[in-house]
PDB file of C-alpha atoms in Angstrom:
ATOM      1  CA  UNK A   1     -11.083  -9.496   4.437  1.00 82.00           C
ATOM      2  CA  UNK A   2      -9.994  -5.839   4.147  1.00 89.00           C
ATOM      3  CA  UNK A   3      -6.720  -4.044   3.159  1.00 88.00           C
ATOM      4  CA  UNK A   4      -5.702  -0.776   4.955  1.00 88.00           C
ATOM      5  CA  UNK A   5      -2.943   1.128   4.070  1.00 87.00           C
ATOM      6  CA  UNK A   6      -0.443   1.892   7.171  1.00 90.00           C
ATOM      7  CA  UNK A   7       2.439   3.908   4.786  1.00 81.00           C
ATOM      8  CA  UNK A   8       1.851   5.898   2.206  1.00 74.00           C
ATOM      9  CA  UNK A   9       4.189   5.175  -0.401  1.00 76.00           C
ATOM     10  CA  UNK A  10       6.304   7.940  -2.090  1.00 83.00           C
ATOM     11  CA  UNK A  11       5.095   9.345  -4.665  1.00 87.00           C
ATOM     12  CA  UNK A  12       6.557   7.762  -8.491  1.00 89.00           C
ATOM     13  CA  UNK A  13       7.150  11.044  -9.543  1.00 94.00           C
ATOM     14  CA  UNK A  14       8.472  14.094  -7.691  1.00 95.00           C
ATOM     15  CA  UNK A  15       6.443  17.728  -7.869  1.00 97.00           C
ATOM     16  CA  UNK A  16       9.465  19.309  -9.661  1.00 97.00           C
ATOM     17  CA  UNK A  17       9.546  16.356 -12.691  1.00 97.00           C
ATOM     18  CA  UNK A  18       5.966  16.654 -12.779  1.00 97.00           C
ATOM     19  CA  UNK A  19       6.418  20.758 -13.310  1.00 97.00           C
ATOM     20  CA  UNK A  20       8.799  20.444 -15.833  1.00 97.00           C
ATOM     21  CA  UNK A  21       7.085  17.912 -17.607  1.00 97.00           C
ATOM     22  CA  UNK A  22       4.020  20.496 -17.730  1.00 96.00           C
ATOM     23  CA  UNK A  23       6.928  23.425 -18.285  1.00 97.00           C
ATOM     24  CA  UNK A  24       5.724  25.210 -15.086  1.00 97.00           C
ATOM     25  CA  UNK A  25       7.844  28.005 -13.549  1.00 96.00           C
ATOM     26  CA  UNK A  26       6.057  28.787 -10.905  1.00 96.00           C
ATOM     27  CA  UNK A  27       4.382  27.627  -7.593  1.00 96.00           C
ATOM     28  CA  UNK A  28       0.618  28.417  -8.224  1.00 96.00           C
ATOM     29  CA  UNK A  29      -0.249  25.081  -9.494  1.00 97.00           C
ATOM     30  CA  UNK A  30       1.707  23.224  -7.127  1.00 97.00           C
ATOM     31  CA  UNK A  31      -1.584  22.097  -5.013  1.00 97.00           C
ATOM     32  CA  UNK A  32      -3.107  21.069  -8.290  1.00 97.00           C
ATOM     33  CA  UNK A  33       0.359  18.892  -9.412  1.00 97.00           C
ATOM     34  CA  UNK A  34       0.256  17.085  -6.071  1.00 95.00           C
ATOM     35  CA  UNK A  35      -3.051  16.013  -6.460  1.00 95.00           C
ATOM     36  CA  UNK A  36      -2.564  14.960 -10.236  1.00 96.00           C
ATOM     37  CA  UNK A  37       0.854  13.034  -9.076  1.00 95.00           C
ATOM     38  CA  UNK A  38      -1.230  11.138  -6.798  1.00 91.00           C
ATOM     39  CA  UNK A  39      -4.256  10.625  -9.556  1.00 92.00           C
ATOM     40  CA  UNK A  40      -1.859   9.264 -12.371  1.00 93.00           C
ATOM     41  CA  UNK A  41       0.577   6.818 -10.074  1.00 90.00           C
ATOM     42  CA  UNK A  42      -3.176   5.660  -8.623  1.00 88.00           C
ATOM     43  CA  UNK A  43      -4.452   5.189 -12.426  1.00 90.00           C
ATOM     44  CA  UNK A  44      -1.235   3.351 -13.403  1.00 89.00           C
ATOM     45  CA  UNK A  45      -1.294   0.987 -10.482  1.00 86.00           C
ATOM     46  CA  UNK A  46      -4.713   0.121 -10.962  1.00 85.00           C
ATOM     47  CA  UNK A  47      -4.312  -0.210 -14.908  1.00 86.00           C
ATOM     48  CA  UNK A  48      -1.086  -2.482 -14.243  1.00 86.00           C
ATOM     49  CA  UNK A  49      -2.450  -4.245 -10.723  1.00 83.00           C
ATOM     50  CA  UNK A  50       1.198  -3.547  -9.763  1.00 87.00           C
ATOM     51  CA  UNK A  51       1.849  -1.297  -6.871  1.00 87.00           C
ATOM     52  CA  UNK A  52       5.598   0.596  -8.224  1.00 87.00           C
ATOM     53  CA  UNK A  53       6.703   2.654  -4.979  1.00 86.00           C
ATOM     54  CA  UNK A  54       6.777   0.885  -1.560  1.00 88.00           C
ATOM     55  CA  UNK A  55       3.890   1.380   0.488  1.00 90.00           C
ATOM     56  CA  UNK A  56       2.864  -1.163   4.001  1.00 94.00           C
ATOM     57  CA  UNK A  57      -0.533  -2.518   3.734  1.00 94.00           C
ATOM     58  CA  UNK A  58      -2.076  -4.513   6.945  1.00 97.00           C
ATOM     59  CA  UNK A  59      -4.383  -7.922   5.163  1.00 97.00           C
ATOM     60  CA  UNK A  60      -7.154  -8.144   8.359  1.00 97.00           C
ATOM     61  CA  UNK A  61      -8.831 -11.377   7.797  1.00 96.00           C
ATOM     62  CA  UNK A  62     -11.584 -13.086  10.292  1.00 95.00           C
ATOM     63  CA  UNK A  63      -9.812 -16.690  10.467  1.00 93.00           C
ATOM     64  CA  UNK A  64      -6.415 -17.767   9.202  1.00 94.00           C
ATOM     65  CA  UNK A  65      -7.715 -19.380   5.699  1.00 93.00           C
ATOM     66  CA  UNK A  66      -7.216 -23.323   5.666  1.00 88.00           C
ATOM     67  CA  UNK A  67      -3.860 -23.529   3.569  1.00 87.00           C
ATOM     68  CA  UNK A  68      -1.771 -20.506   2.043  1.00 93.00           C
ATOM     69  CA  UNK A  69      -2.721 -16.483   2.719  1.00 95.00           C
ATOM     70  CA  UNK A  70      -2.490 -14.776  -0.836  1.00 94.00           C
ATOM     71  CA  UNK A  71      -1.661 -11.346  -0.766  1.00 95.00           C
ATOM     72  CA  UNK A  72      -3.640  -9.272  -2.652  1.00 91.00           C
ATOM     73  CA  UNK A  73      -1.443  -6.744  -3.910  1.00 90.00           C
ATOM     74  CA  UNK A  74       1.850  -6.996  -5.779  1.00 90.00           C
ATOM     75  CA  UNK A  75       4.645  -6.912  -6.121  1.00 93.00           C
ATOM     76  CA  UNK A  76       4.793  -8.489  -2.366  1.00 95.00           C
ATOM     77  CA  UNK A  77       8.463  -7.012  -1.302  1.00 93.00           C
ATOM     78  CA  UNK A  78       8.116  -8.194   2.397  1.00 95.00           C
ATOM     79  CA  UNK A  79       6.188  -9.310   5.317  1.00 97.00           C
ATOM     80  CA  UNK A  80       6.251  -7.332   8.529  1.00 97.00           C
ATOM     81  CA  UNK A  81       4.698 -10.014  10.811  1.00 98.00           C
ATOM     82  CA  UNK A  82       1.856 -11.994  11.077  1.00 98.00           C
ATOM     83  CA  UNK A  83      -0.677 -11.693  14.491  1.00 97.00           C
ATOM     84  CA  UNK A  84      -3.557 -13.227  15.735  1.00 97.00           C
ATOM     85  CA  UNK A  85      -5.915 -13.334  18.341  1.00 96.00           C
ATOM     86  CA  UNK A  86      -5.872 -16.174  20.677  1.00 94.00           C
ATOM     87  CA  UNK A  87      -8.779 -18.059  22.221  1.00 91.00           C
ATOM     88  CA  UNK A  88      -8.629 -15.493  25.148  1.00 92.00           C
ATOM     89  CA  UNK A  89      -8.661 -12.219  22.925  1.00 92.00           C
ATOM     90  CA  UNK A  90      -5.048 -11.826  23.678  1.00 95.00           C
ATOM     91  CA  UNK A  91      -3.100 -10.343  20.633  1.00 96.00           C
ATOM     92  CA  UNK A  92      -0.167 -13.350  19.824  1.00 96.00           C
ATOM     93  CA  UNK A  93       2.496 -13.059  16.915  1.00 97.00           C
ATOM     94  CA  UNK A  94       3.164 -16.077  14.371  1.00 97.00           C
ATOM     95  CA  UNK A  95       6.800 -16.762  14.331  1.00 96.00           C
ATOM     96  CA  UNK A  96       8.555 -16.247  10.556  1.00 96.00           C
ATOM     97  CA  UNK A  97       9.709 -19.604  10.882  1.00 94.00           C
ATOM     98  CA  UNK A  98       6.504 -20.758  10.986  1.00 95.00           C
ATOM     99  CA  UNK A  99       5.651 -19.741   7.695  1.00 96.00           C
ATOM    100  CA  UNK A 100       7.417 -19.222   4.888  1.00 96.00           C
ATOM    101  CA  UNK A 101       7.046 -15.378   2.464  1.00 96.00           C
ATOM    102  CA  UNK A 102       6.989 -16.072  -1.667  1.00 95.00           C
ATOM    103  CA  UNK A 103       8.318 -12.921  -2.813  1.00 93.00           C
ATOM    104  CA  UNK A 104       9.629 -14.318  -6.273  1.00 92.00           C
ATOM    105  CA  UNK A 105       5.998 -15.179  -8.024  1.00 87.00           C
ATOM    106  CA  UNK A 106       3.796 -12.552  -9.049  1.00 79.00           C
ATOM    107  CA  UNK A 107       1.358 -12.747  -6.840  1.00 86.00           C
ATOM    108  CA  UNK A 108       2.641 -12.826  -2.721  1.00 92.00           C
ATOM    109  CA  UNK A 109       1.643 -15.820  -0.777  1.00 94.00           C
ATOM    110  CA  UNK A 110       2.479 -16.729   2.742  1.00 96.00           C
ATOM    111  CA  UNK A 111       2.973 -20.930   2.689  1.00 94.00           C
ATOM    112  CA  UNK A 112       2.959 -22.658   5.675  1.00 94.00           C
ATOM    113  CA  UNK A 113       5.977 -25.875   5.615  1.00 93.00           C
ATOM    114  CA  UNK A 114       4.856 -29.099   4.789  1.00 91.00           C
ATOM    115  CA  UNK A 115       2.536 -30.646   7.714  1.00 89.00           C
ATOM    116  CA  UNK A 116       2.021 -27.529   9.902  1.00 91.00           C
ATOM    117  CA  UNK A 117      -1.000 -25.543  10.147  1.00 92.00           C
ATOM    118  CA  UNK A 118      -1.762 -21.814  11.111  1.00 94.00           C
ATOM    119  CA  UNK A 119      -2.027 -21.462  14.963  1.00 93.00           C
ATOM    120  CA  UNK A 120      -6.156 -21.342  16.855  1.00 91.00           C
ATOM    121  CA  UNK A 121      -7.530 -18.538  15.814  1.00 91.00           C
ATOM    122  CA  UNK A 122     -10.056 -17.005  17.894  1.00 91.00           C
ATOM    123  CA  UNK A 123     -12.763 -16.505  14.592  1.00 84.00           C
ATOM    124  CA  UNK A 124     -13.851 -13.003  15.212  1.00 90.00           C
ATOM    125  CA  UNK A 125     -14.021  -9.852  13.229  1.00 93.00           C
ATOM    126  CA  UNK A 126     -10.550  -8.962  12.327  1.00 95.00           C
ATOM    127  CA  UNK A 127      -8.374 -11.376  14.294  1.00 95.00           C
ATOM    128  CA  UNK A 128      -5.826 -12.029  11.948  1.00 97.00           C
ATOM    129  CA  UNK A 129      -3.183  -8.990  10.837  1.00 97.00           C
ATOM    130  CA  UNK A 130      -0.757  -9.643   8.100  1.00 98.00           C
ATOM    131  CA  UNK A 131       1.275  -6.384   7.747  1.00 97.00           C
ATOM    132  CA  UNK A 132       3.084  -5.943   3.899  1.00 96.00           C
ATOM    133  CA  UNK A 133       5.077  -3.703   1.500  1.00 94.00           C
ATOM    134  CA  UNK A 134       4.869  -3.901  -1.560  1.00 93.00           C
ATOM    135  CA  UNK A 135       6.570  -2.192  -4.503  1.00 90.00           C
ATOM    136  CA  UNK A 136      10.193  -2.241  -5.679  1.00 83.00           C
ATOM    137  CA  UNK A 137      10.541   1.083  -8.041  1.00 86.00           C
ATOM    138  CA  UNK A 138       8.482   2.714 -10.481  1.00 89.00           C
ATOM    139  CA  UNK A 139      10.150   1.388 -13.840  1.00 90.00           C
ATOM    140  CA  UNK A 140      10.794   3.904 -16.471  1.00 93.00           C
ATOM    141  CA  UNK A 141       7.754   3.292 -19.304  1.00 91.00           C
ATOM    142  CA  UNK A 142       5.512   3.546 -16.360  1.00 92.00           C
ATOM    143  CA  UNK A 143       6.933   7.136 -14.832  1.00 94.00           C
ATOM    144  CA  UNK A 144       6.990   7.963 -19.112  1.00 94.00           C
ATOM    145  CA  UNK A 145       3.095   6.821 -18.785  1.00 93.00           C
ATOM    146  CA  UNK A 146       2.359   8.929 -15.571  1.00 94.00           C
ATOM    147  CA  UNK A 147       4.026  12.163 -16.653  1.00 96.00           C
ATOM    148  CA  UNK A 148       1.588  11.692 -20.020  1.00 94.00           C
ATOM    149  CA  UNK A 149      -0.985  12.047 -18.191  1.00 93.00           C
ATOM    150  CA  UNK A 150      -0.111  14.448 -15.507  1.00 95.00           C
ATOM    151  CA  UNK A 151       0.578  16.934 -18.520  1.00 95.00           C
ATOM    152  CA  UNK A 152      -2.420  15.806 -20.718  1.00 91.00           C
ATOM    153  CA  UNK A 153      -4.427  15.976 -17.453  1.00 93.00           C
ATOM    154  CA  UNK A 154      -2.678  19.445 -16.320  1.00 94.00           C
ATOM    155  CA  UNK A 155      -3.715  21.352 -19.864  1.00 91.00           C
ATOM    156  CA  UNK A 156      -7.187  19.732 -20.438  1.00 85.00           C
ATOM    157  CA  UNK A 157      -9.139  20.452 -16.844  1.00 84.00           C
ATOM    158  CA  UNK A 158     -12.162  19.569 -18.115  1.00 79.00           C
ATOM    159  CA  UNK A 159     -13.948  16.069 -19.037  1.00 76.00           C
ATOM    160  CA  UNK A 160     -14.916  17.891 -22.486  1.00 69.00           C
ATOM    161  CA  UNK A 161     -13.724  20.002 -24.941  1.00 66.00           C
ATOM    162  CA  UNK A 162     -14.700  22.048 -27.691  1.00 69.00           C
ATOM    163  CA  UNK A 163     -11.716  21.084 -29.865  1.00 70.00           C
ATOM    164  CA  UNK A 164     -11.050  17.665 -30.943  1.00 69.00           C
ATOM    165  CA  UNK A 165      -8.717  16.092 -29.357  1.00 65.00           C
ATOM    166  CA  UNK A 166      -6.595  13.337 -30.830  1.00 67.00           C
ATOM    167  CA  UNK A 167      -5.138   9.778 -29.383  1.00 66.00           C
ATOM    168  CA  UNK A 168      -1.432  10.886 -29.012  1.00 61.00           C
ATOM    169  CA  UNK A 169       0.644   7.970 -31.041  1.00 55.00           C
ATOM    170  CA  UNK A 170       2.609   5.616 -28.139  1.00 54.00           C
ATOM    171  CA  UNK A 171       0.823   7.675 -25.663  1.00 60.00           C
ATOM    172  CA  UNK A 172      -0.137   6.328 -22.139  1.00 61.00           C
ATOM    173  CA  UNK A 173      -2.791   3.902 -23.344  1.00 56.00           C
TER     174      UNK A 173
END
């Protein structure tokens, strides 16, 4: 199984929230603030195991799997379609009627209705595609989280300091 990302999602939080957040007036930094945008929406996602802004994934398995696909990323908004290679090599697409999309739980499956099976598979090194989004909105304590750390992150550069620094009270963490 591996996951590649086909869409970028946008970003949680713009370049100009991030710079006032940091009180920036100026377009020096703005390399810098991209990359920290990027860091702090990847750190909150992976802290959460929710993906906020919409981004398409593609799922490439070897085989379908004998039951249900789980989706390994949430929230699962959508599925784009479901392919496969056929006993000849030849690139076939699973009908959405043939399978039914939970988006409601919190982890994403694809189902398949009671007494039907997946279609024959040609088992070989990525022959399966199941293309995703997932996301539906950055909610507001989690852009409050990112832009904590985009401006802690912003004045402290370094993995060390001289002074010492104290846990901010109802900070990120």
């Amino acid at each position: 199984m591996s996951l590649v990302r086909v869409a970028p999602s946008t970003p949680a939080i713009t370049l100009a929230e991030a710079k006032s957040q940091c009180r920036i007036d100026h377009d020096y930094d703005d390399a810098l603030l991209t990359v920290l945008i990027s860091a702090a929406a990847a750190h909150a996602e992976k802290w959460t195991g929710t993906a906020f802004e919409p981004a398409t994934w593609d799922l490439v398995l070897d085989r379908f799997p004998d039951a249900e696909v789980m989706i390994p990323l949430r929230p699962l908004a959508s599925v784009e379609f479901v392919t496969f290679a056929d006993a000849d090599g030849v690139t076939q697409t699973v009908s959405p009627s043939d399978y039914i999309v939970d988006t409601a739980s919190d982890d994403g499956w694809l189902v398949l209705p009671t007494g039907s099976s997946w279609p024959a598979a040609l088992e070989a090194i990525n022959s399966v595609r199941v293309r995703f989004t997932v996301g539906r909105g950055t909610p507001d304590d989690a852009r409050a989280a990112m832009l904590l750390m985009i401006g802690h992150w912003y004045a402290n550069r370094e993995a060390s300091s001289e002074t010492k620094l104290d846990e901010i009270p109802l900070g990120a963490y």
